[in-house]
Short mmCIF file of C-alpha atoms in Angstrom, two decimals:
data_model
loop_
_atom_site.label_atom_id
_atom_site.label_comp_id
_atom_site.label_asym_id
_atom_site.label_seq_id
_atom_site.Cartn_x
_atom_site.Cartn_y
_atom_site.Cartn_z
CA LEU Y 1 5.01 26.40 -32.88
CA GLY Y 2 5.70 28.83 -30.05
CA LYS Y 3 8.45 31.44 -29.74
CA ASP Y 4 11.25 29.00 -28.85
CA ALA Y 5 10.53 26.73 -31.81
CA GLU Y 6 10.25 29.71 -34.16
CA MET Y 7 13.55 31.06 -32.92
CA MET Y 8 15.29 27.69 -33.42
CA GLY Y 9 13.81 27.42 -36.91
CA THR Y 10 15.09 30.88 -37.83
CA LEU Y 11 18.53 30.16 -36.39
CA ARG Y 12 18.74 26.87 -38.22
CA GLY Y 13 17.77 28.54 -41.49
CA ARG Y 14 20.55 31.12 -41.16
CA VAL Y 15 23.21 28.54 -40.30
CA VAL Y 16 22.12 26.19 -43.09
CA ALA Y 17 22.15 29.02 -45.63
CA ALA Y 18 25.66 30.01 -44.56
CA LEU Y 19 26.96 26.46 -44.82
CA VAL Y 20 25.35 25.94 -48.22
CA VAL Y 21 27.17 29.01 -49.51
CA VAL Y 22 30.44 27.69 -48.07
CA ALA Y 23 29.85 24.26 -49.60
CA LEU Y 24 29.08 25.71 -53.04
CA THR Y 25 32.07 28.06 -53.06
CA SER Y 26 34.64 25.63 -51.65
CA GLY Y 27 37.03 23.67 -53.84
CA VAL Y 28 36.26 20.17 -55.05
CA ASP Y 29 39.37 18.69 -53.36
CA GLU Y 30 37.81 18.25 -49.95
CA SER Y 31 39.51 15.91 -47.55
CA ALA Y 32 37.93 12.65 -46.41
CA ALA Y 33 37.55 14.12 -42.94
CA GLN Y 34 35.59 17.09 -44.28
CA MET Y 35 33.36 14.81 -46.32
CA GLY Y 36 32.78 12.71 -43.23
CA GLU Y 37 31.68 15.73 -41.25
CA MET Y 38 29.33 16.81 -44.05
CA GLU Y 39 27.83 13.32 -44.20
CA ARG Y 40 26.75 13.63 -40.57
CA PHE Y 41 24.47 16.51 -41.53
CA THR Y 42 23.14 15.20 -44.85
CA ARG Y 43 22.44 11.54 -44.12
CA ALA Y 44 18.88 10.36 -43.74
CA ALA Y 45 17.67 9.16 -40.36
CA ARG Y 46 17.79 5.43 -39.74
CA PRO Y 47 14.44 3.55 -40.00
CA PHE Y 48 12.98 1.52 -37.14
CA HIS Y 49 13.39 -1.79 -38.97
CA LYS Y 50 11.53 -3.75 -36.30
CA ASP Y 51 8.35 -1.76 -37.02
CA VAL Y 52 8.33 -2.54 -40.75
CA PRO Y 53 6.55 -5.94 -40.69
CA TYR Y 54 3.66 -4.47 -38.68
CA ILE Y 55 3.11 -1.34 -40.81
CA SER Y 56 3.70 -2.71 -44.31
CA CYS Y 57 0.00 -3.24 -45.04
CA ALA Y 58 -0.95 0.27 -43.92
CA ALA Y 59 2.04 1.81 -45.73
CA CYS Y 60 1.07 0.02 -48.94
CA LYS Y 61 -2.54 1.24 -48.75
CA LEU Y 62 -1.43 4.82 -48.10
CA ALA Y 63 1.05 4.73 -51.01
CA VAL Y 64 -1.55 3.34 -53.42
CA ALA Y 65 -4.04 5.98 -52.27
CA GLU Y 66 -1.42 8.68 -52.86
CA LEU Y 67 -0.71 7.37 -56.37
CA TRP Y 68 -4.43 7.31 -57.08
CA ARG Y 69 -4.72 10.93 -55.95
CA LEU Y 70 -1.70 12.03 -57.99
CA ALA Y 71 -3.06 10.31 -61.11
CA GLU Y 72 -6.46 11.95 -60.69
CA GLU Y 73 -4.87 15.37 -60.25
CA ALA Y 74 -2.69 14.84 -63.35
CA ARG Y 75 -5.72 13.88 -65.43
CA ALA Y 76 -7.67 16.89 -64.18
CA ALA Y 77 -4.77 19.20 -65.12
CA SER Y 78 -4.34 17.67 -68.59
CA PRO Y 79 -6.20 19.37 -71.49
CA ARG Y 80 -7.14 15.93 -72.82
CA GLY Y 81 -7.94 14.48 -69.43
CA THR Y 82 -5.27 11.81 -69.78
CA VAL Y 83 -1.82 11.15 -68.33
CA GLY Y 84 1.02 9.21 -69.96
CA GLU Y 85 2.17 5.86 -68.63
CA ASP Y 86 5.76 7.13 -68.34
CA ASP Y 87 4.55 9.94 -66.09
CA LEU Y 88 2.72 7.43 -63.93
CA ILE Y 89 5.82 5.24 -63.70
CA GLU Y 90 7.80 8.27 -62.51
CA MET Y 91 5.16 8.93 -59.84
CA ALA Y 92 5.38 5.31 -58.71
CA GLU Y 93 9.17 5.52 -58.52
CA ARG Y 94 9.02 8.64 -56.34
CA VAL Y 95 6.02 8.03 -54.09
CA CYS Y 96 8.11 6.21 -51.46
CA ASP Y 97 10.89 8.83 -51.40
CA PRO Y 98 10.32 11.84 -49.08
CA GLY Y 99 12.93 13.75 -51.07
CA PHE Y 100 10.47 14.18 -53.92
CA GLU Y 101 7.19 16.09 -53.97
CA GLU Y 102 5.34 12.85 -54.72
CA GLY Y 103 6.70 11.38 -51.49
CA GLU Y 104 6.30 14.33 -49.14
CA TRP Y 105 3.15 12.70 -47.68
CA LEU Y 106 5.53 10.40 -45.79
CA SER Y 107 6.54 13.25 -43.47
CA MET Y 108 2.90 13.63 -42.42
CA ILE Y 109 2.75 10.11 -40.97
CA ASP Y 110 3.12 9.47 -37.25
CA ILE Y 111 3.63 5.90 -36.02
CA ASN Y 112 1.85 4.99 -32.78
CA GLN Y 113 1.13 1.96 -30.64
CA PRO Y 114 -1.71 3.39 -28.52
CA LYS Y 115 -2.47 0.18 -26.60
CA GLY Y 116 1.16 -0.43 -25.64
CA ALA Y 117 2.98 -3.76 -25.74
CA GLY Y 118 1.30 -6.30 -28.02
CA GLY Y 119 -1.10 -3.71 -29.42
CA PRO Y 120 -1.41 -2.89 -33.12
CA VAL Y 121 1.08 -0.46 -34.63
CA LYS Y 122 -0.88 2.31 -36.37
CA LEU Y 123 -0.07 4.96 -38.95
CA GLU Y 124 -1.80 8.29 -38.33
CA ARG Y 125 -1.78 10.98 -40.98
CA GLN Y 126 -1.29 14.46 -39.55
CA GLU Y 127 -2.70 17.65 -41.02
CA TYR Y 128 0.66 19.25 -41.80
CA LEU Y 129 4.03 18.30 -43.23
CA GLY Y 130 6.54 17.24 -40.58
CA GLU Y 131 10.27 16.80 -40.20
CA CYS Y 132 11.36 13.53 -41.84
CA ARG Y 133 12.90 11.79 -38.85
CA ARG Y 134 13.15 8.07 -38.03
CA GLU Y 135 9.43 7.29 -38.22
CA CYS Y 136 9.11 9.04 -41.59
CA ARG Y 137 12.04 6.97 -42.90
CA THR Y 138 10.47 3.82 -41.46
CA VAL Y 139 7.26 4.34 -43.43
CA ALA Y 140 9.32 5.19 -46.52
CA HIS Y 141 11.29 1.96 -46.12
CA ALA Y 142 8.13 -0.12 -45.72
CA CYS Y 143 6.56 1.62 -48.72
CA ALA Y 144 9.59 0.99 -50.95
CA GLN Y 145 9.83 -2.62 -49.80
CA VAL Y 146 6.25 -3.54 -50.73
CA LEU Y 147 6.14 -1.61 -54.04
CA GLU Y 148 9.68 -2.41 -55.22
CA ASP Y 149 8.67 -5.12 -57.71
CA TYR Y 150 5.32 -3.65 -58.76
CA ARG Y 151 5.90 0.01 -59.62
CA GLU Y 152 5.48 -0.42 -63.38
CA ASP Y 153 2.53 -2.76 -62.89
CA VAL Y 154 0.77 -0.24 -60.64
CA ALA Y 155 1.47 2.52 -63.17
CA GLU Y 156 -0.03 0.38 -65.94
CA LEU Y 157 -3.22 -0.20 -63.92
CA LEU Y 158 -3.52 3.53 -63.25
CA TRP Y 159 -2.97 4.27 -66.94
CA LYS Y 160 -5.70 1.79 -67.96
CA GLN Y 161 -7.87 2.96 -65.06
CA ASP Y 162 -8.54 -0.68 -64.28
CA PRO Y 163 -9.53 -1.47 -61.54
CA SER Y 164 -11.97 1.43 -61.52
CA THR Y 165 -11.95 2.04 -57.76
CA LEU Y 166 -9.23 2.76 -55.22
CA GLU Y 167 -10.44 -0.08 -52.99
CA LYS Y 168 -10.02 -2.66 -55.77
CA LEU Y 169 -6.63 -1.27 -56.81
CA SER Y 170 -5.40 -1.34 -53.21
CA SER Y 171 -6.61 -4.92 -52.78
CA ARG Y 172 -4.86 -6.09 -55.94
CA VAL Y 173 -1.55 -4.38 -55.14
CA CYS Y 174 -1.31 -4.80 -51.37
CA THR Y 175 -3.08 -8.13 -50.87
CA LYS Y 176 -2.77 -10.10 -54.12
CA TRP Y 177 0.61 -8.94 -55.39
CA ALA Y 178 2.75 -7.68 -52.51
CA LYS Y 179 0.99 -9.88 -49.92
CA ALA Y 180 1.51 -7.09 -47.38
CA CYS Y 181 -2.11 -7.36 -46.25
CA PRO Y 182 -3.63 -8.40 -43.97
CA ALA Y 183 -1.26 -6.85 -41.45
CA LYS Y 184 1.08 -9.13 -39.56
CA PRO Y 185 -0.01 -9.73 -35.93
CA VAL Y 186 2.06 -7.92 -33.32
CA PRO Y 187 3.63 -10.25 -30.71
CA ASN Y 188 2.46 -9.72 -27.13
CA SER Y 189 6.01 -8.85 -26.10
CA TYR Y 190 6.58 -6.20 -28.77
CA GLU Y 191 6.61 -2.63 -27.52
CA ARG Y 192 8.03 -0.06 -29.90
CA LYS Y 193 10.14 2.99 -29.09
CA ASP Y 194 8.15 6.09 -29.93
CA GLU Y 195 9.48 9.22 -31.58
CA TRP Y 196 7.98 12.67 -31.26
CA TRP Y 197 6.30 13.89 -34.47
CA VAL Y 198 7.57 17.39 -35.29
CA PRO Y 199 5.69 19.73 -37.66
CA MET Y 200 7.87 21.38 -40.28
CA ASP Y 201 8.54 25.08 -39.76
CA GLU Y 202 8.30 27.70 -42.50
CA ASP Y 203 12.06 28.01 -43.03
CA SER Y 204 12.44 24.25 -43.47
CA PHE Y 205 9.58 24.16 -45.97
CA LYS Y 206 11.13 26.94 -48.04
CA MET Y 207 14.57 25.29 -48.01
CA GLN Y 208 13.07 21.95 -49.00
CA ASN Y 209 11.35 23.50 -52.02
CA MET Y 210 14.51 25.40 -52.95
CA GLU Y 211 16.57 22.19 -52.82
CA ARG Y 212 14.06 20.40 -55.06
CA GLN Y 213 14.09 23.20 -57.63
CA LEU Y 214 17.90 23.29 -57.69
CA ASN Y 215 18.10 19.53 -58.09
CA LYS Y 216 15.59 19.65 -60.93
CA LEU Y 217 17.83 22.15 -62.71
CA SER Y 218 20.89 20.02 -61.89
CA GLN Y 219 19.24 16.97 -63.40
CA GLU Y 220 18.32 18.85 -66.57
CA SER Y 221 21.86 20.21 -66.97
CA GLY Y 222 23.61 16.97 -65.95
CA SER Y 223 25.41 18.61 -63.03
CA GLN Y 224 25.88 17.38 -59.47
CA PRO Y 225 22.78 17.46 -57.24
CA VAL Y 226 22.57 19.88 -54.33
CA LYS Y 227 22.07 18.73 -50.74
CA PHE Y 228 21.40 21.33 -48.08
CA VAL Y 229 22.96 20.54 -44.72
CA ASP Y 230 21.10 20.79 -41.43
CA PRO Y 231 23.64 21.39 -38.65
CA MET Y 232 20.84 22.02 -36.15
CA GLY Y 233 19.01 18.78 -36.80
CA GLY Y 234 20.77 16.64 -34.24
CA MET Y 235 20.61 19.29 -31.55
CA MET Y 236 16.96 20.14 -32.14
CA PHE Y 237 15.45 16.80 -33.02
CA GLY Y 238 17.54 14.20 -31.23
CA SER Y 239 19.32 11.09 -32.46
CA ASP Y 240 18.96 10.03 -36.09
CA GLY Y 241 19.52 6.42 -35.04
CA TRP Y 242 22.99 5.98 -36.52
CA ASP Y 243 24.91 6.70 -33.35
CA GLU Y 244 22.92 4.26 -31.24
CA GLU Y 245 22.17 0.58 -31.65
CA GLU Y 246 18.52 -0.10 -32.42
CA GLY Y 247 17.93 -1.75 -29.07
CA GLU Y 248 16.64 -0.96 -25.64
CA ASN Y 249 19.13 1.88 -25.22
CA TRP Y 250 17.80 4.06 -28.04
CA MET Y 251 15.75 6.98 -26.87
CA ASP Y 252 14.30 10.00 -28.62
CA SER Y 253 15.76 12.90 -26.68
CA LEU Y 254 13.05 15.24 -27.97
CA SER Y 255 10.32 12.97 -26.56
CA GLY Y 256 12.03 13.05 -23.20
CA MET Y 257 12.33 16.81 -23.29
CA MET Y 258 8.68 17.34 -24.25
CA ALA Y 259 7.47 14.83 -21.65
CA ALA Y 260 9.50 16.63 -18.97
CA GLN Y 261 7.75 19.86 -19.94
CA GLY Y 262 4.37 18.18 -19.53
CA SER Y 263 3.44 18.33 -23.21
CA GLY Y 264 1.84 14.88 -23.28
CA GLY Y 265 3.34 11.90 -25.05
CA GLY Y 266 3.88 10.51 -28.49
CA GLY Y 267 3.69 13.60 -30.63
CA GLY Y 268 1.04 13.99 -33.30
CA GLY Y 269 -2.18 12.03 -32.97
CA GLY Y 270 -5.39 13.98 -33.50
CA ASP Y 271 -5.14 17.67 -32.81
CA ASP Y 272 -2.09 17.28 -30.55
CA TYR Y 273 0.79 18.82 -32.46
CA GLY Y 274 3.32 18.11 -29.71
CA PHE Y 275 3.65 21.72 -28.60
CA GLY Y 276 1.17 22.01 -25.76
CA GLU Y 277 -1.83 24.14 -26.66
CA GLU Y 278 -0.09 26.44 -29.12
CA GLU Y 279 -1.69 26.96 -32.52
CA PRO Y 280 -0.36 24.64 -35.27
CA PRO Y 281 2.03 26.19 -37.83
CA ASP Y 282 0.90 27.39 -41.23
CA ASN Y 283 4.05 25.89 -42.84
CA GLY Y 284 4.49 28.86 -45.11
CA GLY Y 285 1.94 27.63 -47.62
CA ALA Y 286 2.66 23.92 -47.14
CA PRO Y 287 -0.21 21.70 -48.33
CA GLU Y 288 -2.92 21.06 -45.77
CA GLU Y 289 -4.29 17.59 -46.38
CA GLY Y 290 -6.70 15.30 -44.60
CA ALA Y 291 -5.84 14.78 -40.96
CA ASP Y 292 -5.72 11.61 -38.94
CA ASP Y 293 -6.17 9.03 -41.70
CA GLU Y 294 -5.49 6.20 -39.29
CA LEU Y 295 -4.74 2.74 -40.65
#
């Protein structure tokens, strides 16, 4: 990531940890103003809704492929080589949510329009987990939209292992049922606003896993879920899309900063991790999956 990025990641981790302690030890009678300030740090980034029609087919295929992989891994880990239908339904309910382990693949996706205005909008899978910014939330929104009415049906097919191939399953779900495929043609006048893809640093990865473990315990005990705040997010990664209209005026400040430093454009894409020629991060043990699965 480079020394500056590592330093910002460390600083963010310390500030977040401090604020989490404050949040957990403060009284429950917080004022509306305090809750409003906290919401600024915990809200999810706003999707690029205009991109959704052009990526729905690709998002559906990626989600079905992820469910197929999860089901195969669950069968391999089971002593009997089987997985329950309820477990598969839970996977299908979580695969479009980057807050769950089943949906963390969403943060690896970079949205690009390499040919510019009128060109196809592509989803490129990066090698490492990334920060879930606006593009991540856009893919998540498209994923949830196409699978919303078919989660239990997809789980049933996976349970029966029929169809017997990923290609046939993807065709049935994305083409026959959801009608997300083939992809919708991109109008000649459509040129999307790009956002820089940012790999997740080690501190963020550790905090994400800690939050998931705490929320799992909260769910089991029936207590309130935990949400870590990220006070550095806006400063480090630019607008989350809520403070700007989704029009011509929106601009990813991080993209502008990186372009001004001569780091290329777009973020992600192939072996370009958006940080010049520095080595990519090891993500503190984050999963390293197939790179550049472009759809």
